[in-house]
Backbone as ProteinMPNN parsed JSONL, in Angstrom:
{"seq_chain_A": "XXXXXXXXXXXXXXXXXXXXXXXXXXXXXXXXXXXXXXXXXXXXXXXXXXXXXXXXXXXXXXXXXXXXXXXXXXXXXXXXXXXXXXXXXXXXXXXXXXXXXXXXXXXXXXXXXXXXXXXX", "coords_chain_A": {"N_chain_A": [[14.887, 23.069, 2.555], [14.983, 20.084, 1.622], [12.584, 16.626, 2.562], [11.764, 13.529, 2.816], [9.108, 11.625, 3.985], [7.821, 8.986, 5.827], [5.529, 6.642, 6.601], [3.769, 3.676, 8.047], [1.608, 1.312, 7.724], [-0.131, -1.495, 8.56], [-1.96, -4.69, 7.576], [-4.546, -7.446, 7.497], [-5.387, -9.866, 5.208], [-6.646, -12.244, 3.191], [-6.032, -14.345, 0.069], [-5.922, -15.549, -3.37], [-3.635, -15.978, -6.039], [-5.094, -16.188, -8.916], [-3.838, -16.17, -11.227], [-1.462, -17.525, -11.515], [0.991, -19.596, -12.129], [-0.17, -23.518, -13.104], [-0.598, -25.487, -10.514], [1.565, -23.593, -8.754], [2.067, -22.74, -5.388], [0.724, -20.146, -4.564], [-1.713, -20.343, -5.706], [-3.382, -21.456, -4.429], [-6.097, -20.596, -1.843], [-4.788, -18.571, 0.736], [-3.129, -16.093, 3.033], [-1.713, -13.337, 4.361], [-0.001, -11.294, 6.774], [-0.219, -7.808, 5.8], [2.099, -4.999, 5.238], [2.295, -1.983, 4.667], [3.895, 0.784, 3.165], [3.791, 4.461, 3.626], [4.855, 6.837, 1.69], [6.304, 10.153, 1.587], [7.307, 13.029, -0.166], [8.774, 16.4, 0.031], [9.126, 20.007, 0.171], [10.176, 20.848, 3.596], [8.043, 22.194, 5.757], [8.938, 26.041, 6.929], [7.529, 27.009, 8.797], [5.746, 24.651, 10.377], [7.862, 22.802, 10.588], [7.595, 20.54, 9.617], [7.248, 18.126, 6.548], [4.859, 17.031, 5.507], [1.366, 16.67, 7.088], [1.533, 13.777, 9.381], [-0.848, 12.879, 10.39], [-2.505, 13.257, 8.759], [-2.101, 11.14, 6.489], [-2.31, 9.048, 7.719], [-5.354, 9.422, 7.775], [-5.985, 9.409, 5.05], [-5.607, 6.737, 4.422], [-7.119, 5.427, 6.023], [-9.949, 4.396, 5.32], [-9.271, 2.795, 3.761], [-7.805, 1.042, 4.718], [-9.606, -0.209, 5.865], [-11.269, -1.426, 4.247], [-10.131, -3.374, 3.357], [-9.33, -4.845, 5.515], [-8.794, -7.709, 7.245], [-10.271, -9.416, 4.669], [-11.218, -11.092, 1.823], [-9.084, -10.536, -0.293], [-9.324, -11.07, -3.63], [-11.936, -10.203, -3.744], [-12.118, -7.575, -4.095], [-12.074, -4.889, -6.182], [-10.368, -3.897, -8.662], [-8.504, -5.561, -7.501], [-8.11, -8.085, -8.699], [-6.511, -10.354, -9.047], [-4.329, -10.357, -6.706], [-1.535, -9.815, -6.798], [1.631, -8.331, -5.104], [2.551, -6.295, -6.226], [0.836, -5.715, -7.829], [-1.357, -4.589, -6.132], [0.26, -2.639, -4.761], [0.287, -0.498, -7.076], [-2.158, -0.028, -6.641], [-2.779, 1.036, -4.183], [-1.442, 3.274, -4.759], [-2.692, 4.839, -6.677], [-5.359, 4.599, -5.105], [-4.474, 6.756, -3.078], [-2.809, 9.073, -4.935], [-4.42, 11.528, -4.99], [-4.974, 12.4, -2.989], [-2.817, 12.657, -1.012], [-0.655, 15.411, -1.369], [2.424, 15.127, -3.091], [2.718, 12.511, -3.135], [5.182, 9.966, -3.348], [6.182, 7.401, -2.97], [5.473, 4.151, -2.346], [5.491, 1.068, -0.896], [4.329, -2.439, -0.205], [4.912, -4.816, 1.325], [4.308, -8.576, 1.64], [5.742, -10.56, 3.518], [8.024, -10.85, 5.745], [10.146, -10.801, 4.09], [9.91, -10.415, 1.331], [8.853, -8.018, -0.51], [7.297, -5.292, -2.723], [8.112, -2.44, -4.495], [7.006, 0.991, -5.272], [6.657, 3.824, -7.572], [4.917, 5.032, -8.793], [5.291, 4.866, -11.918]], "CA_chain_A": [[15.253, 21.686, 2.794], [13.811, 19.01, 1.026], [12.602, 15.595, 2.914], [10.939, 11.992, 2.653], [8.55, 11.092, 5.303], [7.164, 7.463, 5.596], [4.138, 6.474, 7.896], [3.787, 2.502, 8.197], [0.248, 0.256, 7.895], [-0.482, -2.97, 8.392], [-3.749, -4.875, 7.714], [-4.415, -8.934, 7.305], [-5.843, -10.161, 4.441], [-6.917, -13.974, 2.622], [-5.897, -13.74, -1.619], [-5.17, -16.399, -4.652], [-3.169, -15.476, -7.336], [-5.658, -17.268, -9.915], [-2.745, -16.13, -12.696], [-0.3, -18.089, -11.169], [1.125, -21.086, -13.06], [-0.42, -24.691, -12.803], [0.635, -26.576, -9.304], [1.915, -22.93, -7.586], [1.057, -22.698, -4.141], [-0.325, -19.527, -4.229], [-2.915, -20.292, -6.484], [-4.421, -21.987, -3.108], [-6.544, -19.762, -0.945], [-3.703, -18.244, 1.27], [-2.967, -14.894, 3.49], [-0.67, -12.691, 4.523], [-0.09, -9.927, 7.531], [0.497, -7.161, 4.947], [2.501, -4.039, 5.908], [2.139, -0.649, 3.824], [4.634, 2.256, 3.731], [3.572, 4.758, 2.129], [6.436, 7.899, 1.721], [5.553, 11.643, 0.541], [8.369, 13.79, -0.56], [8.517, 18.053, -0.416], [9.981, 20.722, 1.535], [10.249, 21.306, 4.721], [7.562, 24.352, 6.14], [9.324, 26.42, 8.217], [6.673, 27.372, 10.207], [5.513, 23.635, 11.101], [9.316, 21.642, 10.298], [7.65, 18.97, 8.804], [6.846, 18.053, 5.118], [3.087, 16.862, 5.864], [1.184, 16.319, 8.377], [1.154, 12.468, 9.103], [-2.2, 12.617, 10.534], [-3.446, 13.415, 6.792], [-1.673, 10.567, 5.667], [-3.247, 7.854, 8.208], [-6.526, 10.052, 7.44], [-6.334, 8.944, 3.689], [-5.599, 5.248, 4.433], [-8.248, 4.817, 6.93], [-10.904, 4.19, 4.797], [-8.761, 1.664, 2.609], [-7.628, -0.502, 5.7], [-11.192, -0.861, 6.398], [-12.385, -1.907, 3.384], [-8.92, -4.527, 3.128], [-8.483, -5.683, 6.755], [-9.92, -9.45, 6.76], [-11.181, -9.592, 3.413], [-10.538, -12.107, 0.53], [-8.883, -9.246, -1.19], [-9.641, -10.655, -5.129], [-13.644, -9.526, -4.372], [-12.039, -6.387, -3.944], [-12.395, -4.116, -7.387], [-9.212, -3.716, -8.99], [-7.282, -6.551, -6.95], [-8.957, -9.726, -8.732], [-5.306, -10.801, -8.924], [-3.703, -9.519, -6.144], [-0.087, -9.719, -6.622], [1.952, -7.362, -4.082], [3.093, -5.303, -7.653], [-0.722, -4.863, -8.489], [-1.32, -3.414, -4.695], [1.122, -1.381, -4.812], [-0.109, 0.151, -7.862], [-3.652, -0.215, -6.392], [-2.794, 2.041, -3.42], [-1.63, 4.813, -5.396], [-4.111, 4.755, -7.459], [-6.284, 5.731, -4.346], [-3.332, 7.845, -2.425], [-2.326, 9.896, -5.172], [-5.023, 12.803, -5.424], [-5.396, 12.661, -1.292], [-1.535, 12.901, -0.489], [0.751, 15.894, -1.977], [4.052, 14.996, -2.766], [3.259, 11.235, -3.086], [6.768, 9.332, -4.016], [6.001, 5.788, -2.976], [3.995, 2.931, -2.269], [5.738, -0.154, -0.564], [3.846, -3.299, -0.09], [5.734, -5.999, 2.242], [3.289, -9.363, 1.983], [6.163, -11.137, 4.648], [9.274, -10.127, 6.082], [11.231, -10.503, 3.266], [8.905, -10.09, 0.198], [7.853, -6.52, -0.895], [7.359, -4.35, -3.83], [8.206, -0.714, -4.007], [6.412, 1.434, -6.414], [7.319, 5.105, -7.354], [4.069, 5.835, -9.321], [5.514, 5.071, -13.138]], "C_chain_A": [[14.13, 20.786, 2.269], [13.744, 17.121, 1.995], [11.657, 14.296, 2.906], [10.343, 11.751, 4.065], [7.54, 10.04, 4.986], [6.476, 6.923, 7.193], [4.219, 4.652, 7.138], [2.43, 1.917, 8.483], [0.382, -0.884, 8.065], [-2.007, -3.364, 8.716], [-3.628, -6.504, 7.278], [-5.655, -8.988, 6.398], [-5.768, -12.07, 4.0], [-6.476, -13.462, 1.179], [-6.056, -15.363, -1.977], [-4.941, -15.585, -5.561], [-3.699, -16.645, -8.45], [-4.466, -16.622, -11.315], [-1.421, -16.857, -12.71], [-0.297, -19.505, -11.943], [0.111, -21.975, -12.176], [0.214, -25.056, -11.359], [0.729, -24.981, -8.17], [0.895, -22.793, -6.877], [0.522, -21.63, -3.692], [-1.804, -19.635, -4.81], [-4.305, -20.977, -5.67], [-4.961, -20.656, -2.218], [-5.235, -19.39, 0.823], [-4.092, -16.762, 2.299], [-1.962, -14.817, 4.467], [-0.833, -11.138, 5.877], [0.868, -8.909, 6.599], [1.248, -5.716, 5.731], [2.895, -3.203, 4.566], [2.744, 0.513, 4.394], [4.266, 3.116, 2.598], [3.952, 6.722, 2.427], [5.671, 9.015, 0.349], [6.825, 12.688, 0.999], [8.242, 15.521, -0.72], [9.545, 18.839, 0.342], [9.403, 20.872, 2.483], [9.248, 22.768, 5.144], [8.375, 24.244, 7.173], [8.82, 26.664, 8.989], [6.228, 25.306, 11.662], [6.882, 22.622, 11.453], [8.625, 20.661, 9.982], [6.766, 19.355, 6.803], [5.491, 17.544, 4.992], [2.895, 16.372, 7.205], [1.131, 14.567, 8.528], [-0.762, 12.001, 9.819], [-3.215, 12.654, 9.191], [-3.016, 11.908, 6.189], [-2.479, 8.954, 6.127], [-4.844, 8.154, 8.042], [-7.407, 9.132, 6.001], [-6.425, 7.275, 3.686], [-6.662, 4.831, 5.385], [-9.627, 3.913, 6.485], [-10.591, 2.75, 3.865], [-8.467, 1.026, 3.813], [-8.74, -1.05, 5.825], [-11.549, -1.475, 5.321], [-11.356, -3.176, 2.551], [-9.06, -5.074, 4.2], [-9.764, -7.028, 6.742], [-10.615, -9.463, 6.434], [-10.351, -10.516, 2.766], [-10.324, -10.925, -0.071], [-9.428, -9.821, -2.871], [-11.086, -10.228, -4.912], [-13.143, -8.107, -4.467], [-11.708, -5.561, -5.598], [-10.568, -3.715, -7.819], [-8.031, -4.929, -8.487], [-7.719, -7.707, -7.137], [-7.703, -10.67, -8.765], [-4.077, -10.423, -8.138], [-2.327, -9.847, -5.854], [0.117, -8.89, -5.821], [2.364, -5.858, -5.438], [1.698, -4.56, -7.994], [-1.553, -4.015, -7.14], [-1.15, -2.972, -4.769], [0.967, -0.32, -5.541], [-1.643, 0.778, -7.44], [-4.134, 1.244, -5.322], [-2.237, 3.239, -4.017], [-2.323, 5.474, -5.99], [-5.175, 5.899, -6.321], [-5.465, 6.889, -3.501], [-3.512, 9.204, -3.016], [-2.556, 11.115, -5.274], [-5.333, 13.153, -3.718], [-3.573, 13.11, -0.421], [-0.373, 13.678, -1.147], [1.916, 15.015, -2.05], [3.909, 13.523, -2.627], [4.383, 10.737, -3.712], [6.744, 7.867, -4.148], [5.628, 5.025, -2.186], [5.018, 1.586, -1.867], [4.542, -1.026, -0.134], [4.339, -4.551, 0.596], [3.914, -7.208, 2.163], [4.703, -10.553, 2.652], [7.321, -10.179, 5.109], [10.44, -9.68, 5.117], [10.936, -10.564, 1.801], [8.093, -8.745, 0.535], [8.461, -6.001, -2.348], [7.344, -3.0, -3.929], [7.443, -0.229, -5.707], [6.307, 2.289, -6.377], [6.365, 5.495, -8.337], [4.225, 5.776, -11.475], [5.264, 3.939, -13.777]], "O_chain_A": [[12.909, 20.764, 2.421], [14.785, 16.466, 2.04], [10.483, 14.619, 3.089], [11.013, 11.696, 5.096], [6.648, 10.12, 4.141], [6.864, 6.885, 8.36], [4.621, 4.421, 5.998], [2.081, 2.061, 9.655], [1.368, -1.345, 7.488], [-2.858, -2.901, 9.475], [-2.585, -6.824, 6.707], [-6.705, -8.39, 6.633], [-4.982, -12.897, 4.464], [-6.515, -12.245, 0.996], [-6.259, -16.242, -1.139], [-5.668, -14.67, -5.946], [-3.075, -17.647, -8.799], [-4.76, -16.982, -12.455], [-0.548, -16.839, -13.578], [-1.229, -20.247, -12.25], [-0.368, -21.653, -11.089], [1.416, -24.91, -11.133], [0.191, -24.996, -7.063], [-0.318, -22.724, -7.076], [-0.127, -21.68, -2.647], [-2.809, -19.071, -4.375], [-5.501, -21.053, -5.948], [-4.162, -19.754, -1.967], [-5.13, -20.169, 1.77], [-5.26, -16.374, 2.316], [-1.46, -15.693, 5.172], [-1.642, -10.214, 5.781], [2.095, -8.953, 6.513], [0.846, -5.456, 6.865], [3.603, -3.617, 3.648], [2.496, 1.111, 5.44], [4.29, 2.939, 1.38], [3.391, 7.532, 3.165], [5.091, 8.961, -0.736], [7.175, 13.017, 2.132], [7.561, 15.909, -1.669], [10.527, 18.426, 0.958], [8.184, 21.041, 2.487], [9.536, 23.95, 4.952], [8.644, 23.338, 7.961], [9.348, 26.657, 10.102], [6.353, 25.006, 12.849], [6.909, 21.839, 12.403], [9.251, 19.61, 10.115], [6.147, 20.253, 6.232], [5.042, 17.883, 3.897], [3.641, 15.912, 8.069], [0.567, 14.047, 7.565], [-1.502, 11.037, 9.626], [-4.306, 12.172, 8.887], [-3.764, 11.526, 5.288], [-2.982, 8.09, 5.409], [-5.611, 7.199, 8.163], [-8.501, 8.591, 5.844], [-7.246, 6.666, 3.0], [-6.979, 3.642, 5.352], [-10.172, 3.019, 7.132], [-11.397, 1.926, 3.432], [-9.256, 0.084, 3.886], [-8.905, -2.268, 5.895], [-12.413, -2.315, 5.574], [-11.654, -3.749, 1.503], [-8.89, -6.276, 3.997], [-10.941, -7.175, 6.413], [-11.702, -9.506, 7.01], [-9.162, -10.747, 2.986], [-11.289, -10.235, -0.401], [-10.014, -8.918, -3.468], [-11.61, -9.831, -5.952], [-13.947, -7.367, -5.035], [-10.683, -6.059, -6.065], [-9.779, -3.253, -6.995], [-6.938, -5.111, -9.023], [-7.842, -8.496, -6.2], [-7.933, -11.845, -8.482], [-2.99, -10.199, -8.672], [-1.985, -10.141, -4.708], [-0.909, -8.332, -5.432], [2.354, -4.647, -5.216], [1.465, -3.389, -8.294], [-2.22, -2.989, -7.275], [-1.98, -2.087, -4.977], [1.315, 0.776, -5.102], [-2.126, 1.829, -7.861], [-5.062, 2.048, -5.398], [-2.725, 4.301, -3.632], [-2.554, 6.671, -5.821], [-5.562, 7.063, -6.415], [-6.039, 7.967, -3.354], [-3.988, 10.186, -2.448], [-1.68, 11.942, -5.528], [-5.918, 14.183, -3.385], [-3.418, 13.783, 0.599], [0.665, 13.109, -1.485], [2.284, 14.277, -1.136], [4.85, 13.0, -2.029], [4.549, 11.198, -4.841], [7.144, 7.215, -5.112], [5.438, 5.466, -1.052], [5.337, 1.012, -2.908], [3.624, -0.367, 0.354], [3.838, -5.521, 0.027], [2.789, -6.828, 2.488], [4.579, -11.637, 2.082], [7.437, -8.983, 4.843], [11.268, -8.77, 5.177], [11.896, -10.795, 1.066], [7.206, -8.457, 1.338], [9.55, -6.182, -2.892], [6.434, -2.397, -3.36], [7.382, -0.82, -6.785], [5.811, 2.608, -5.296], [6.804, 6.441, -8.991], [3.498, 6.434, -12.219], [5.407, 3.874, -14.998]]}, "name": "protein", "num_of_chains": 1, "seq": "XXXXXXXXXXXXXXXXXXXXXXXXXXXXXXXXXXXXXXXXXXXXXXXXXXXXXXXXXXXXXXXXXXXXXXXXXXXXXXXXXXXXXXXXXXXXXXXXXXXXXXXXXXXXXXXXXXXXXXXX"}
């Protein structure tokens, strides 16, 4: 049996999107309560029934909430423009060699704004 299992973050952050047109209002110092899913795909062990452990998975992100949770994310190395698309990419980036079977990378920056990202 093959299955998807998705563990859920959230961490608060400050940004600007300095690439953003003239006038838009993100290009003002802003922030967002972000929320990170982040989904790893395999089979099933039979011995344990699950497809990873999720303690490995909050293991690997531990170190990245900390070094995101109320920060101006652009000082942060790779996110000088932190769209939710370039996150998303950002966290796989560090995920992908710490989490078998990564599949994907959501990024929610509100309730109804997010970016999914499947690593391609």
């Amino acid at each position: 049996m093959t299955a998807r299992l998705t563990k859920d973050f959230t961490f608060e952050a400050a940004q600007t999107l300095p690439n953003a047109p003239q006038g838009h209002k993100c290009r003002r110092v802003h922030g967002h309560s972000f929320k990170v899913e982040v989904s790893v795909e395999g089979r099933v062990d039979p011995k344990t029934g699950w497809v990873y452990d999720h303690a490995d998975i909050s293991a690997a992100m531990k170190p990245i909430l900390h070094m995101l949770d109320h920060t101006y994310l652009n000082d942060i190395e790779g996110l000088e423009n932190p769209t939710i698309e370039k996150m998303a990419e950002w966290f796989w980036q560090k995920l992908e060699s710490q989490c078998p079977g990564l599949c994907e990378v959501v990024v929610h920056e509100t309730p109804t704004a997010r970016c999914v990202y499947r690593g391609d």
